XYZ file of C-alpha atoms in Angstrom:
153
model
C 146.817 55.754 135.779
C 148.712 56.736 132.690
C 151.492 59.274 132.844
C 151.026 61.159 129.593
C 153.912 63.533 130.251
C 156.235 60.719 129.155
C 154.425 59.892 125.916
C 152.892 63.136 124.656
C 154.711 66.351 123.841
C 152.179 69.082 124.577
C 152.873 72.506 123.113
C 149.533 74.109 124.037
C 146.746 73.738 126.576
C 144.686 70.714 125.563
C 141.443 70.973 123.680
C 138.612 68.522 124.288
C 136.681 66.803 121.521
C 133.750 64.462 121.019
C 133.744 61.971 118.149
C 130.509 60.221 117.210
C 131.067 56.577 116.290
C 129.161 53.308 116.788
C 130.254 51.290 119.834
C 131.538 48.415 117.686
C 133.804 50.756 115.723
C 134.945 52.438 118.951
C 136.023 49.034 120.272
C 138.110 48.482 117.134
C 139.793 51.851 117.608
C 140.516 51.242 121.279
C 141.971 47.810 120.492
C 144.162 49.267 117.748
C 145.095 52.528 119.498
C 143.653 54.795 116.817
C 140.803 57.200 116.105
C 138.779 57.136 112.908
C 135.551 59.055 112.393
C 133.223 60.818 109.973
C 133.418 58.010 107.416
C 137.210 58.134 107.370
C 137.635 61.835 106.628
C 140.920 63.503 107.604
C 139.587 66.967 108.581
C 138.270 66.036 112.070
C 141.524 64.260 112.895
C 143.591 67.227 111.693
C 141.677 69.606 113.999
C 143.073 67.783 117.010
C 146.596 68.415 118.312
C 148.992 66.250 120.359
C 147.835 66.283 123.980
C 144.174 66.945 123.136
C 141.536 64.639 124.585
C 138.925 62.697 122.614
C 135.720 61.240 124.027
C 133.708 58.889 121.863
C 129.923 59.082 121.941
C 128.086 56.090 120.470
C 124.465 56.625 119.480
C 124.165 52.932 118.537
C 125.939 49.649 119.135
C 126.572 49.249 115.387
C 126.296 51.626 112.480
C 122.878 51.542 110.807
C 120.781 48.794 112.365
C 122.514 48.569 115.752
C 120.621 48.895 119.000
C 120.242 52.435 120.404
C 122.944 53.094 123.006
C 123.350 56.873 123.548
C 126.479 56.543 125.683
C 130.038 57.780 125.962
C 132.118 54.705 125.204
C 135.835 55.581 125.209
C 138.226 58.333 126.180
C 141.827 58.931 125.181
C 144.559 61.398 124.389
C 146.042 62.313 120.996
C 149.591 60.971 120.929
C 151.261 62.745 118.023
C 150.627 64.909 114.976
C 150.507 62.020 112.500
C 147.282 61.614 110.478
C 147.635 58.647 108.162
C 145.725 56.563 105.647
C 144.875 52.942 106.400
C 143.591 50.630 103.657
C 140.658 48.677 105.065
C 139.791 47.380 101.591
C 140.638 48.133 97.979
C 137.911 50.765 97.875
C 137.938 52.167 101.434
C 141.066 53.929 102.673
C 140.112 56.031 105.715
C 142.328 58.346 107.733
C 143.375 57.509 111.288
C 145.158 59.137 114.205
C 147.074 57.539 117.105
C 145.275 57.745 120.446
C 146.275 56.467 123.890
C 143.031 55.337 125.475
C 142.548 55.189 129.228
C 140.524 52.571 131.092
C 136.932 53.680 131.563
C 133.338 52.519 131.771
C 130.504 53.315 129.407
C 128.369 56.249 130.617
C 124.844 56.876 129.332
C 124.216 60.458 128.303
C 120.726 60.443 129.805
C 122.062 61.113 133.309
C 124.336 63.903 132.058
C 121.979 65.939 129.866
C 121.311 68.593 132.526
C 125.018 68.772 133.505
C 126.629 69.401 130.097
C 126.658 72.924 128.658
C 125.990 71.709 125.114
C 122.865 69.703 126.099
C 121.488 71.478 129.201
C 117.978 72.837 128.674
C 117.898 71.818 125.015
C 114.963 69.838 123.731
C 116.969 68.847 120.639
C 120.108 68.000 122.614
C 121.379 65.559 119.975
C 121.902 68.211 117.310
C 125.661 68.820 117.919
C 126.320 65.080 117.576
C 125.108 65.157 113.973
C 128.372 66.848 112.927
C 130.335 63.721 113.920
C 133.086 65.683 115.690
C 132.955 68.808 117.814
C 134.875 70.617 120.518
C 133.650 70.828 124.118
C 134.864 72.830 127.085
C 137.093 71.515 129.860
C 134.293 71.414 132.446
C 132.116 69.247 130.199
C 135.076 66.978 129.478
C 135.757 66.375 133.170
C 132.042 65.825 133.859
C 131.996 63.101 131.205
C 135.335 61.619 132.346
C 134.048 61.426 135.930
C 130.850 59.671 134.772
C 133.031 57.197 132.846
C 135.281 56.597 135.885
C 138.245 57.460 133.654
C 141.679 57.947 135.230
C 142.514 61.423 133.915
C 145.509 63.360 135.200
């Protein structure tokens, strides 16, 4: 288990967020210790504060033509207040944010639909995911973290 008290200065109760990103891109972020979402926009990253938690939901394995996945694929905590640009090419310079990811397992949303407040009883449960980044409540966060077998303190 990670001891975040040593690495994150928390000045407020944490908020809990979902970012919608393909599984391949999530893996890149986990490997590099960063978050990047919504086609590299800074606004979603700026909404989060140090100590907040981020859960990635991946509708597909790869953007566009990837296989359908519909699973939560990573979970981590915002480390600091630094949102920065990172040049991936001469024409694409997205924004990123430092995240400390915790070990976890992929969890399909199908088994959680009736347990999450933002999907329970909704025929069009995928609608909130279309925004690319949204806040969830603490109970939903811990339901997802438990399904992912994530070591959250």
